[in-house]
Short mmCIF file of C-alpha atoms and ligand atoms in Angstrom, two decimals:
data_model
loop_
_atom_site.label_atom_id
_atom_site.label_comp_id
_atom_site.label_asym_id
_atom_site.label_seq_id
_atom_site.Cartn_x
_atom_site.Cartn_y
_atom_site.Cartn_z
CA UNK F 56 -0.48 0.13 -0.12
CA UNK F 57 1.05 3.75 -0.45
CA UNK F 58 0.36 5.88 1.76
CA UNK F 59 -0.20 8.81 -0.27
CA UNK F 60 -3.09 6.26 -1.98
CA UNK F 61 -6.60 7.13 -1.56
CA UNK F 62 -10.11 4.77 -1.00
CA UNK F 63 -12.94 6.23 -3.06
CA UNK F 64 -15.91 6.78 -1.19
CA UNK F 65 -19.00 5.83 -2.48
CA UNK F 66 -22.52 6.56 -0.74
CA UNK F 67 -25.40 5.06 -1.88
CA UNK F 68 -28.11 6.30 1.54
CA UNK F 69 -29.96 7.86 -1.23
CA UNK F 70 -30.25 4.22 -3.33
CA UNK F 71 -29.82 1.15 -1.41
CA UNK F 72 -30.25 2.94 2.13
CA UNK F 73 -33.37 4.43 0.91
CA UNK F 74 -34.57 0.30 0.35
CA UNK F 75 -34.57 0.01 4.24
CA UNK F 76 -38.24 -1.04 4.84
CA UNK F 77 -40.22 2.55 5.89
CA UNK F 78 -36.94 4.60 4.76
CA UNK F 79 -38.92 6.57 1.75
CA UNK F 80 -37.80 10.09 1.37
CA UNK F 81 -39.59 12.98 -0.57
CA UNK F 82 -37.33 15.10 -3.07
CA UNK F 83 -36.23 18.25 -0.50
CA UNK F 84 -36.09 15.44 2.11
CA UNK F 85 -33.24 13.51 -0.20
CA UNK F 86 -31.44 17.35 -1.64
CA UNK F 87 -31.49 17.90 2.20
CA UNK F 88 -29.26 14.61 2.99
CA UNK F 89 -27.38 15.09 -0.73
CA UNK F 90 -26.02 19.05 -0.16
CA UNK F 91 -24.77 17.95 3.81
CA UNK F 92 -22.84 14.34 1.48
CA UNK F 93 -21.24 17.04 -1.11
CA UNK F 94 -19.91 18.86 2.65
CA UNK F 95 -19.20 15.29 4.82
CA UNK F 96 -16.38 15.29 1.60
CA UNK F 97 -18.13 11.86 -0.06
CA UNK F 98 -16.36 11.35 -4.10
CA UNK F 99 -19.27 9.69 -4.97
CA UNK F 100 -23.20 9.83 -3.78
CA UNK F 101 -25.36 7.48 -5.59
CA UNK F 102 -28.43 9.65 -6.47
CA UNK F 103 -30.89 6.68 -6.90
CA UNK F 104 -32.33 4.53 -9.74
CA UNK F 105 -34.10 7.24 -12.59
CA UNK F 106 -35.95 4.47 -14.30
CA UNK F 107 -37.67 3.38 -10.86
CA UNK F 108 -40.63 6.17 -11.24
CA UNK F 109 -41.02 9.27 -12.32
CA UNK F 110 -40.32 10.87 -8.39
CA UNK F 111 -36.81 8.93 -8.35
CA UNK F 112 -36.12 10.76 -11.74
CA UNK F 113 -36.63 14.11 -10.93
CA UNK F 114 -34.68 13.50 -7.64
CA UNK F 115 -31.98 12.45 -8.97
CA UNK F 116 -32.04 15.28 -11.93
CA UNK F 117 -32.15 17.86 -8.86
CA UNK F 118 -29.59 17.01 -7.08
CA UNK F 119 -27.62 16.09 -10.27
CA UNK F 120 -28.07 20.04 -10.84
CA UNK F 121 -26.73 21.09 -7.39
CA UNK F 122 -23.80 19.33 -6.19
CA UNK F 123 -20.49 20.91 -7.37
CA UNK F 124 -17.49 19.12 -6.31
CA UNK F 125 -19.14 15.58 -5.79
CA UNK F 126 -19.84 12.54 -8.31
CA UNK F 127 -23.30 11.71 -8.84
CA UNK F 128 -24.36 8.13 -10.13
CA UNK F 129 -27.24 6.97 -11.60
CA UNK F 130 -28.37 2.86 -11.01
CA UNK F 131 -29.53 1.44 -14.59
CA UNK F 132 -30.12 -2.14 -14.90
CA UNK F 133 -28.00 -3.49 -18.23
CA UNK F 134 -31.50 -2.77 -20.69
CA UNK F 135 -31.33 0.93 -23.26
CA UNK F 136 -33.98 2.03 -21.28
CA UNK F 137 -32.94 2.23 -17.79
CA UNK F 138 -29.29 3.34 -19.02
CA UNK F 139 -31.62 6.28 -21.27
CA UNK F 140 -33.14 6.76 -18.34
CA UNK F 141 -30.27 7.57 -15.38
CA UNK F 142 -28.75 9.75 -18.39
CA UNK F 143 -31.16 11.53 -18.57
CA UNK F 144 -31.04 12.26 -14.91
CA UNK F 145 -27.81 13.37 -14.75
CA UNK F 146 -26.27 14.67 -17.82
CA UNK F 147 -25.99 18.12 -16.01
CA UNK F 148 -24.39 17.04 -13.26
CA UNK F 149 -20.80 18.46 -12.56
CA UNK F 150 -19.20 15.07 -12.79
CA UNK F 151 -21.55 12.13 -13.75
CA UNK F 152 -21.56 8.64 -13.22
CA UNK F 153 -23.81 5.63 -15.64
CA UNK F 154 -23.94 2.89 -12.74
CA UNK F 155 -24.63 -0.37 -14.71
CA UNK F 156 -25.53 -3.49 -13.33
CA UNK F 157 -26.29 -7.41 -13.77
CA UNK F 158 -26.20 -10.44 -11.46
CA UNK F 159 -23.24 -13.35 -12.44
CA UNK F 160 -24.50 -15.78 -9.57
CA UNK F 161 -25.75 -19.80 -11.30
CA UNK F 162 -28.63 -19.32 -8.66
CA UNK F 163 -29.21 -15.39 -10.07
CA UNK F 164 -28.79 -15.66 -14.01
CA UNK F 165 -31.26 -19.21 -13.81
CA UNK F 166 -33.51 -19.05 -11.43
CA UNK F 167 -33.74 -14.78 -11.53
CA UNK F 168 -32.76 -13.33 -15.21
CA UNK F 169 -33.00 -16.96 -16.76
CA UNK F 170 -29.78 -15.92 -19.17
CA UNK F 171 -26.60 -18.43 -20.09
CA UNK F 172 -23.75 -16.64 -18.67
CA UNK F 173 -22.99 -15.85 -22.63
CA UNK F 174 -26.14 -13.95 -22.59
CA UNK F 175 -25.28 -12.27 -19.26
CA UNK F 176 -21.46 -11.10 -20.54
CA UNK F 177 -23.08 -10.12 -24.15
CA UNK F 178 -25.76 -7.91 -22.04
CA UNK F 179 -23.18 -6.80 -19.79
CA UNK F 180 -20.74 -5.32 -22.55
CA UNK F 181 -23.73 -4.00 -24.60
CA UNK F 182 -24.87 -1.96 -21.63
CA UNK F 183 -21.32 -0.42 -20.91
CA UNK F 184 -20.60 0.10 -24.68
CA UNK F 185 -23.76 1.77 -24.95
CA UNK F 186 -23.68 4.03 -22.13
CA UNK F 187 -20.31 4.92 -22.39
CA UNK F 188 -22.01 6.52 -25.54
CA UNK F 189 -23.05 9.30 -22.86
CA UNK F 190 -19.81 9.50 -20.65
CA UNK F 191 -16.08 7.93 -20.15
CA UNK F 192 -17.08 7.14 -16.06
CA UNK F 193 -19.03 3.84 -15.73
CA UNK F 194 -18.95 2.20 -12.74
CA UNK F 195 -19.78 -1.23 -13.64
CA UNK F 196 -21.64 -3.96 -10.53
CA UNK F 197 -21.22 -8.00 -10.64
CA UNK F 198 -24.28 -8.48 -8.62
CA UNK F 199 -23.84 -11.32 -6.17
CA UNK F 200 -20.51 -11.42 -6.99
CA UNK F 201 -19.49 -13.31 -3.79
CA UNK F 202 -21.60 -16.52 -4.43
CA UNK F 203 -20.27 -16.37 -8.62
CA UNK F 204 -17.86 -18.35 -10.28
CA UNK F 205 -14.40 -16.53 -9.67
CA UNK F 206 -13.04 -17.70 -12.92
CA UNK F 207 -16.50 -15.77 -14.77
CA UNK F 208 -16.36 -13.00 -13.25
CA UNK F 209 -12.56 -12.39 -13.87
CA UNK F 210 -14.33 -12.77 -18.03
CA UNK F 211 -17.20 -10.68 -17.25
CA UNK F 212 -15.16 -7.47 -15.61
CA UNK F 213 -12.39 -8.60 -18.19
CA UNK F 214 -15.95 -7.57 -20.99
CA UNK F 215 -16.87 -4.69 -19.39
CA UNK F 216 -13.40 -3.29 -18.76
CA UNK F 217 -12.86 -3.68 -23.02
CA UNK F 218 -15.81 -2.04 -23.16
CA UNK F 219 -15.18 1.25 -21.09
CA UNK F 220 -15.95 0.44 -17.98
CA UNK F 221 -13.92 1.89 -15.52
CA UNK F 222 -14.63 1.31 -11.79
CA UNK F 223 -16.08 -2.92 -11.57
CA UNK F 224 -17.83 -3.67 -8.40
CA UNK F 225 -17.62 -6.61 -6.51
CA UNK F 226 -20.81 -7.17 -4.83
CA UNK F 227 -21.74 -9.38 -1.70
CA UNK F 228 -25.14 -8.84 -2.48
CA UNK F 229 -26.67 -10.82 0.64
CA UNK F 230 -24.27 -10.31 2.89
CA UNK F 231 -22.76 -14.20 2.70
CA UNK F 232 -18.80 -12.98 2.76
CA UNK F 233 -16.30 -14.46 5.69
CA UNK F 234 -13.93 -11.19 5.71
CA UNK F 235 -10.26 -14.04 4.43
CA UNK F 236 -13.12 -15.89 2.21
CA UNK F 237 -14.02 -11.96 0.66
CA UNK F 238 -10.06 -10.47 0.27
CA UNK F 239 -9.22 -13.55 -0.94
CA UNK F 240 -11.54 -13.01 -4.03
CA UNK F 241 -10.69 -9.46 -4.63
CA UNK F 242 -6.78 -10.55 -5.04
CA UNK F 243 -8.49 -13.15 -7.19
CA UNK F 244 -10.45 -11.14 -9.76
CA UNK F 245 -7.20 -8.56 -9.25
CA UNK F 246 -4.46 -11.47 -10.13
CA UNK F 247 -7.04 -13.24 -13.34
CA UNK F 248 -8.25 -10.37 -14.91
CA UNK F 249 -5.82 -9.44 -16.97
CA UNK F 250 -6.51 -5.51 -17.83
CA UNK F 251 -7.85 -4.56 -14.54
CA UNK F 252 -5.26 -2.60 -13.73
CA UNK F 253 -7.21 0.20 -16.35
CA UNK F 254 -10.28 -0.14 -13.54
CA UNK F 255 -10.97 0.74 -9.97
CA UNK F 256 -11.67 -2.28 -8.24
CA UNK F 257 -15.04 -1.23 -5.51
CA UNK F 258 -16.14 -3.40 -2.97
CA UNK F 259 -20.51 -3.16 -2.28
CA UNK F 260 -21.15 -4.71 0.94
CA UNK F 261 -23.98 -5.92 3.16
CA UNK F 262 -24.74 -6.79 6.83
CA UNK F 263 -26.50 -9.64 7.18
CA UNK F 264 -23.85 -11.72 9.21
CA UNK F 265 -22.89 -8.18 10.81
CA UNK F 266 -19.96 -8.96 8.54
CA UNK F 267 -20.46 -5.69 5.85
CA UNK F 268 -17.99 -3.77 8.04
CA UNK F 269 -14.49 -6.42 8.20
CA UNK F 270 -16.12 -7.53 4.53
CA UNK F 271 -15.16 -4.04 3.30
CA UNK F 272 -12.04 -3.59 5.18
CA UNK F 273 -10.53 -6.67 4.31
CA UNK F 274 -10.93 -5.92 0.14
CA UNK F 275 -9.30 -2.98 1.18
CA UNK F 276 -6.67 -4.58 2.25
CA UNK F 277 -6.65 -7.20 -0.48
CA UNK F 278 -6.87 -3.91 -2.72
CA UNK F 279 -9.64 -2.44 -3.38
CA UNK F 280 -9.86 0.69 -3.60
CA UNK F 281 -13.67 2.09 -3.63
CA UNK F 282 -15.78 1.53 -0.71
CA UNK F 283 -19.56 1.24 -0.98
CA UNK F 284 -21.09 2.56 2.13
CA UNK F 285 -24.24 3.95 3.45
CA UNK F 286 -24.60 6.59 6.29
CA UNK F 287 -25.33 4.88 9.86
CA UNK F 288 -25.19 1.54 8.15
CA UNK F 289 -29.03 2.01 6.47
CA UNK F 290 -29.72 -0.16 3.74
CA UNK F 291 -31.95 -3.35 2.26
CA UNK F 292 -32.97 -5.81 5.33
CA UNK F 293 -29.36 -5.71 7.55
CA UNK F 294 -28.35 -2.83 5.51
CA UNK F 295 -24.91 -1.55 3.98
CA UNK F 296 -21.82 -1.25 5.37
CA UNK F 297 -22.05 2.10 7.66
CA UNK F 298 -19.71 5.24 6.34
CA UNK F 299 -18.09 6.30 9.85
CA UNK F 300 -17.32 2.99 10.49
CA UNK F 301 -15.21 2.34 7.40
CA UNK F 302 -14.02 5.92 7.03
CA UNK F 303 -13.17 5.77 10.81
CA UNK F 304 -11.35 2.47 10.99
CA UNK F 305 -8.90 4.05 8.13
CA UNK F 306 -8.50 7.70 10.61
CA UNK F 307 -7.69 6.30 13.38
CA UNK F 308 -5.32 2.95 12.19
CA UNK F 309 -3.10 4.39 9.62
CA UNK F 310 -0.15 2.41 11.52
CA UNK F 311 -2.25 -0.43 9.89
CA UNK F 312 -4.26 0.51 7.09
CA UNK F 313 -2.02 3.03 5.73
CA UNK F 314 -4.71 4.13 3.51
CA UNK F 315 -7.31 7.61 3.43
CA UNK F 316 -9.89 9.02 2.27
CA UNK F 317 -11.73 13.00 1.59
CA UNK F 318 -13.60 12.78 4.56
CA UNK F 319 -14.16 15.82 6.59
CA UNK F 320 -14.49 13.10 9.70
CA UNK F 321 -16.20 16.35 12.21
CA UNK F 322 -18.98 16.54 9.91
CA UNK F 323 -19.56 12.26 10.41
CA UNK F 324 -21.98 13.08 12.90
CA UNK F 325 -24.03 16.17 11.53
CA UNK F 326 -24.49 13.81 8.79
CA UNK F 327 -25.44 10.34 10.93
CA UNK F 328 -28.05 12.46 13.31
CA UNK F 329 -30.02 14.45 9.55
CA UNK F 330 -30.18 11.24 7.91
CA UNK F 331 -32.00 9.44 11.17
CA UNK F 332 -34.01 12.72 11.71
CA UNK F 333 -34.95 12.19 7.72
CA UNK F 334 -35.35 8.51 7.58
CA UNK F 335 -36.98 8.22 11.14
CA UNK F 336 -34.20 5.44 11.43
CA UNK F 337 -32.89 5.78 14.97
CA UNK F 338 -29.20 4.52 15.25
CA UNK F 339 -29.26 1.55 17.78
CA UNK F 340 -27.20 3.28 21.33
CA UNK F 341 -24.62 0.96 21.15
CA UNK F 342 -23.32 1.77 17.44
CA UNK F 343 -19.95 1.98 16.61
CA UNK F 344 -18.73 5.80 16.12
CA UNK F 345 -22.65 7.37 16.22
CA UNK F 346 -24.55 5.42 18.46
CA UNK F 347 -25.47 7.99 21.92
CA UNK F 348 -23.20 5.42 24.05
CA UNK F 349 -20.37 5.26 21.40
CA UNK F 350 -17.73 7.59 23.85
CA UNK F 351 -20.44 7.22 27.06
CA UNK F 352 -17.61 5.58 29.71
CA UNK F 353 -19.83 3.51 32.61
CA UNK F 354 -17.66 1.70 34.42
CA UNK F 355 -15.64 2.97 37.04
CA UNK F 356 -11.95 1.81 36.15
CA UNK F 357 -12.88 3.66 33.03
CA UNK F 358 -13.92 6.91 33.79
CA UNK F 359 -10.92 7.18 36.51
CA UNK F 360 -8.46 6.25 33.69
CA UNK F 361 -10.15 8.37 31.40
CA UNK F 362 -9.22 11.01 33.44
CA UNK F 363 -6.07 10.18 34.22
CA UNK F 364 -5.30 10.05 30.59
CA UNK F 365 -8.34 9.64 27.14
CA UNK F 366 -6.39 7.46 25.29
CA UNK F 367 -6.55 4.96 28.14
CA UNK F 368 -9.97 3.76 26.68
CA UNK F 369 -10.71 6.15 24.29
CA UNK F 370 -9.45 5.41 20.31
CA UNK F 371 -10.64 8.28 18.97
CA UNK F 372 -11.76 12.07 20.06
CA UNK F 373 -15.35 12.85 19.71
CA UNK F 374 -14.34 16.56 17.70
CA UNK F 375 -12.82 14.39 15.20
CA UNK F 376 -15.91 12.93 15.09
CA UNK F 377 -18.32 16.53 15.26
CA UNK F 378 -19.82 15.59 17.95
CA UNK F 379 -20.40 18.33 20.70
CA UNK F 380 -19.17 20.76 18.26
CA UNK F 381 -21.07 23.28 16.52
CA UNK F 382 -23.12 23.41 19.90
CA UNK F 383 -24.16 26.97 19.23
CA UNK F 384 -26.88 28.30 20.41
CA UNK F 385 -29.03 30.90 19.68
CA UNK F 386 -31.81 31.94 21.98
CA UNK F 387 -35.21 33.51 22.67
CA UNK F 388 -33.35 37.52 21.59
CA UNK F 389 -31.47 36.51 18.24
CA UNK F 390 -32.51 38.09 15.42
CA UNK F 391 -33.39 37.03 11.71
CA UNK F 392 -30.06 37.67 10.60
CA UNK F 393 -27.83 35.49 12.74
CA UNK F 394 -30.23 32.95 12.13
CA UNK F 395 -30.12 32.64 8.24
CA UNK F 396 -26.84 33.10 9.15
CA UNK F 397 -26.68 29.70 11.26
CA UNK F 398 -28.67 28.39 9.86
CA UNK F 399 -26.06 28.65 6.32
CA UNK F 400 -23.64 27.45 8.52
CA UNK F 401 -25.76 24.31 8.74
CA UNK F 402 -26.38 23.58 4.60
CA UNK F 403 -29.59 25.56 4.86
CA UNK F 404 -29.67 28.63 2.38
CA UNK F 405 -33.64 29.32 2.99
CA UNK F 406 -35.60 31.10 0.77
CA UNK F 407 -37.54 35.11 2.20
CA UNK F 408 -40.76 32.53 2.68
CA UNK F 409 -38.92 29.31 4.43
CA UNK F 410 -36.75 31.96 6.79
CA UNK F 411 -40.11 32.97 7.47
CA UNK F 412 -41.46 29.48 8.54
CA UNK F 413 -38.32 29.09 10.38
CA UNK F 414 -38.17 31.93 12.41
CA UNK F 415 -41.81 31.50 13.91
CA UNK F 416 -40.73 28.46 14.56
CA UNK F 417 -37.84 29.16 16.68
CA UNK F 418 -39.43 31.57 18.44
CA UNK F 419 -41.99 28.90 19.70
CA UNK F 420 -39.37 26.95 20.85
CA UNK F 421 -37.12 29.89 22.38
CA UNK F 422 -40.57 30.56 24.52
CA UNK F 423 -40.08 27.41 25.78
CA UNK F 424 -36.63 25.90 25.94
CA UNK F 425 -33.90 28.74 26.94
CA UNK F 426 -31.26 27.37 24.58
CA UNK F 427 -31.69 26.44 20.97
CA UNK F 428 -28.72 24.25 19.44
CA UNK F 429 -28.09 22.33 16.27
CA UNK F 430 -30.23 19.35 17.05
CA UNK F 431 -33.53 21.77 17.54
CA UNK F 432 -32.35 23.62 14.24
CA UNK F 433 -32.56 19.96 12.70
CA UNK F 434 -36.26 18.82 13.81
CA UNK F 435 -37.49 22.50 12.76
CA UNK F 436 -36.23 22.64 9.55
CA UNK F 437 -37.13 19.19 9.22
CA UNK F 438 -40.25 19.74 9.90
CA UNK F 439 -41.22 23.23 8.35
CA UNK F 440 -39.67 23.09 4.95
CA UNK F 441 -39.23 19.80 4.13
CA UNK F 442 -42.12 18.15 4.56
CA UNK F 443 -44.55 20.84 2.88
CA UNK F 444 -46.31 18.86 0.91
CA UNK F 445 -47.70 16.77 3.60
CA UNK F 446 -51.41 15.74 3.90
CA UNK F 447 -52.62 15.39 7.64
CA UNK F 448 -51.15 18.67 9.08
CA UNK F 449 -51.84 18.45 13.64
CA UNK F 450 -53.27 22.18 13.69
CA UNK F 451 -53.94 21.39 17.99
CA UNK F 452 -53.53 18.99 20.66
CA UNK F 453 -55.73 18.48 23.75
CA UNK F 454 -55.46 16.11 26.29
CA UNK F 455 -56.27 15.56 28.90
CA UNK F 456 -54.73 12.64 31.69
CA UNK F 457 -53.95 11.25 35.81
CA UNK F 458 -54.81 9.10 37.71
CA UNK F 459 -58.47 9.65 38.15
CA UNK F 460 -59.28 10.65 35.08
CA UNK F 461 -60.46 8.69 32.24
CA UNK F 462 -57.52 9.60 28.91
CA UNK F 463 -59.00 12.05 26.95
CA UNK F 464 -57.60 13.95 23.21
CA UNK F 465 -59.12 16.18 21.23
CA UNK F 466 -57.19 16.92 18.41
CA UNK F 467 -58.02 18.94 15.14
CA UNK F 468 -57.00 18.41 11.57
CA UNK F 469 -56.29 20.15 8.75
CA UNK F 470 -56.97 17.40 5.61
CA UNK F 471 -55.87 18.38 2.06
CA UNK F 472 -56.09 21.53 3.19
CA UNK F 473 -59.46 21.54 5.17
CA UNK F 474 -60.06 21.30 8.70
CA UNK F 475 -61.40 18.05 10.78
CA UNK F 476 -61.96 18.16 14.45
CA UNK F 477 -63.07 15.39 16.60
CA UNK F 478 -62.35 13.73 20.25
CA UNK F 479 -61.66 10.24 22.13
CA UNK F 480 -60.67 8.06 24.41
CA UNK F 481 -57.64 5.73 25.53
CA UNK F 482 -55.81 3.79 27.31
CA UNK F 483 -53.34 5.62 28.51
CA UNK F 484 -52.84 9.97 26.52
CA UNK F 485 -51.25 8.61 23.65
CA UNK F 486 -53.76 5.90 23.05
CA UNK F 487 -56.28 8.75 23.36
CA UNK F 488 -54.06 10.49 20.57
CA UNK F 489 -53.67 8.24 18.73
CA UNK F 490 -57.05 6.56 17.82
CA UNK F 491 -58.48 10.64 17.60
CA UNK F 492 -56.22 11.03 14.60
CA UNK F 493 -57.14 7.32 12.87
CA UNK F 494 -60.17 7.82 13.53
CA UNK F 495 -60.66 11.85 12.13
CA UNK F 496 -57.57 10.31 8.92
CA UNK F 497 -59.49 6.67 8.48
CA UNK F 498 -55.96 5.27 8.61
CA UNK F 499 -55.95 1.30 8.57
CA UNK F 500 -52.70 1.29 9.62
CA UNK F 501 -51.64 -0.78 12.87
CA UNK F 502 -48.96 0.68 14.82
CA UNK F 503 -45.82 -1.30 15.18
CA UNK F 504 -43.58 0.46 17.13
CA UNK F 505 -43.77 3.67 19.52
CA UNK F 506 -40.29 5.32 20.82
CA UNK F 507 -39.85 7.81 22.43
CA UNK F 508 -36.40 9.95 23.70
CA UNK F 509 -35.02 13.59 24.42
CA UNK F 510 -33.22 15.01 21.67
CA UNK F 511 -30.68 16.40 24.03
CA UNK F 512 -30.17 16.50 27.65
CA UNK F 513 -31.85 19.01 30.25
CA UNK F 514 -35.32 18.60 31.53
CA UNK F 515 -36.16 21.01 28.67
CA UNK F 516 -35.31 19.04 25.78
CA UNK F 517 -37.78 18.00 22.75
CA UNK F 518 -38.76 14.49 23.32
CA UNK F 519 -38.09 12.61 20.47
CA UNK F 520 -40.71 10.07 19.04
CA UNK F 521 -40.97 7.74 16.54
CA UNK F 522 -43.56 5.17 14.70
CA UNK F 523 -43.07 2.67 12.62
CA UNK F 524 -47.02 2.14 10.71
CA UNK F 525 -47.84 -1.11 8.59
CA UNK F 526 -50.60 -0.70 6.26
CA UNK F 527 -51.02 -3.62 3.50
CA UNK F 528 -48.07 -4.51 3.18
CA UNK F 529 -46.56 -0.75 3.24
CA UNK F 530 -43.98 -0.10 6.20
CA UNK F 531 -44.03 3.56 7.10
CA UNK F 532 -41.95 5.42 10.43
CA UNK F 533 -42.31 8.43 11.57
CA UNK F 534 -40.79 11.04 13.95
CA UNK F 535 -41.99 13.55 15.69
CA UNK F 536 -39.75 16.43 18.07
CA UNK F 537 -42.00 18.94 20.58
CA UNK F 538 -40.63 20.01 24.15
CA UNK F 539 -44.38 18.88 24.95
CA UNK F 540 -44.01 14.85 24.40
CA UNK F 541 -47.54 14.16 23.83
CA UNK F 542 -47.58 16.97 20.86
CA UNK F 543 -44.40 15.06 19.73
CA UNK F 544 -46.21 11.77 19.50
CA UNK F 545 -49.05 13.03 17.76
CA UNK F 546 -46.58 15.04 15.22
CA UNK F 547 -44.85 11.54 14.84
CA UNK F 548 -47.99 9.30 14.13
CA UNK F 549 -49.51 12.02 11.64
CA UNK F 550 -46.05 12.62 10.33
CA UNK F 551 -45.94 8.14 9.92
CA UNK F 552 -49.43 8.58 8.08
CA UNK F 553 -47.84 11.44 5.45
CA UNK F 554 -44.82 9.05 4.18
CA UNK F 555 -47.83 6.09 4.55
CA UNK F 556 -49.82 8.20 1.45
CA UNK F 557 -46.70 9.01 0.13
CA UNK F 558 -45.45 6.14 0.21
CA UNK F 559 -48.91 4.90 -1.80
CA UNK F 560 -47.97 6.91 -4.69
CA UNK F 561 -43.83 6.54 -4.83
CA UNK F 562 -43.65 3.12 -3.75
CA UNK F 563 -40.00 2.87 -3.36
CA UNK F 564 -38.86 -0.54 -6.49
CA UNK F 565 -35.47 -1.83 -5.35
CA UNK F 566 -34.09 -2.29 -8.81
CA UNK F 567 -32.78 -6.01 -7.93
CA UNK F 568 -36.50 -7.09 -7.45
CA UNK F 569 -37.25 -5.90 -11.04
O1 KIV D 10 -26.16 -5.15 -2.76
C1 KIV D 10 -25.87 -4.88 -4.58
O2 KIV D 10 -25.73 -5.92 -5.05
C2 KIV D 10 -26.58 -3.99 -5.49
C3 KIV D 10 -25.62 -3.42 -6.82
C4 KIV D 10 -26.65 -2.51 -7.59
C5 KIV D 10 -24.90 -2.67 -6.80
O3 KIV D 10 -26.81 -3.06 -4.18
ZN1 ZN D 11 -26.76 -3.36 -1.90
#
C-alpha cells in the first residue's frame, strides 16, 4: 500500500439506503441529505435509480443539477431504457457517473434472469458500450459477485473493462461473505483479470451476518480502492457497510492500513443525525462511532483512567467526528440575521418565505426552551420545510390524563387543507390521541412500534418520538420532536401517516426486485 493512496468513498444512502423498510424520502429530504453528503466530502453519491419512477428520476436530476464537487451516480440495469433514464437524470451533473449492473451468480442467472453465462457477458458488454456513448465514467457491478464462480467473474470484468468500464464493483449482495474469503476473492479477481489495471476495484457489502464493515476493510487491504457505503449503515434488510465505520477505521489505524479518504470527519455526526432525523431510523445506542453510547464510559475504572489520560480507554476523540462541536446556540433574543447565518452554516440556504416559517417556529420553541442547539434546528427545519407536501397536519392537540380521569384527547387536523376535529378516549393519553387521529384520518394502518427519547440533554429538551406503521404491507416510519412529548407523539404519528400516503404513490422499487 502506498501512503498517499486514497480510498474512494461511494455513498449509496439515497439509493440502497432508501431500500431500508420505511426509509422512503421525498425529493426535498433527499436534496437536503445530498447537500450534507457533499459537505461531508463523499467522492461519489449514488442519488437513485431513475428508471424506478418519475419521482426517482426527478430527485436524481435535481441533485445532479445542484452538486458541484461530488460525482453523482445513477443506477441502471443493463437495458437501454434504464441507461437512457439514468443518463437523462444526470446529464447536467458536474461529474456524472452511470452505474449499470447485472447478476453473475448461477443462482441469479438461472432463476432470476433465466440467462446463460454467454448471454450475461454479452448484455453487460452492450450496456457498458451504450453507457460509454454518454460518458467515460461508467461503473459496472456484478450483482451477487460473492456467490459467483470467480473465473466467470473475471471473464465478465475483463469484457466490461475492455468495453470501457472505469470501475468494476464486487458486491456481496446477500451479505454472505466471510472477511478472509472476500479478501481472497478481491485478490483473485485482481490477479486473474488481465486488464484490471485499467479500472478501479470497488466493493459493496451487505450486513446480513454483521460482517459488512469487516468484509469491506478486508477487501481494502486486499487492494480494493472504492468502498460503497451508507450513513448509519442503513440499507436493504440488515443494511449496508456503514460509512462512518470505514472512514474512522482508516482514520484511527493508519499504522495498520496506511490509506486515507477525502471525508471531513467532523461532519460525520451531523450527517448521521440528519439521516436518522429524515428517515426516522433510530441509531442503536451501541452503534459504533455514532451511537449515543459510543463515547460514554459507565464503569468507574474506565472513568478513572479517562480522567488521567483519555487515551486509556478512548481510541478516538469525539471532536473528530463532530460530536459536541458547533453546539451554538441561539436563544429568544436572537434575530432573523443570526438565524439565517446559523442555518446557512448548517447547510440550509433558505428563501425569504422559508426563513419566515422557521423564524416563527424558532421563536415558539425559544419560548419553551432557553437554548436552541443544532439538533433543535434540524428538527425545526425537517418539520417546517422538508415536509411541505403533507396531506395531514396537526392544528392543535389537547389531552387530559392523570390518576383519576379517563384519558381523553381532542384533536384538530387539516386534511388536504380542510379542517376537521374530534375527540376520543384511550388507555392512556397517547392511546387517546392516536385513536382520535386514526378516526379523523380514517387510516387502516397498524402501529408496530413507538419509541421516545430526548433530543438533547436537560429537562427542557425536545422529546423525539418515532413510530413505525404498517398498512397492507407498506411500512412507514414517522418522527416528531417537541418539548411536549404528547405533541411530539402526535406529530410522529401524523408524519408516519403522511409517509404512508406518499409511499402509496411513490413506492420504493428495489432494482434487484425488478
Ligand atoms: O447489493 C447489490 O448487489 C447492489 C447492486 C445494485 C450494486 O446494490
Ligand atoms: Zn446493495
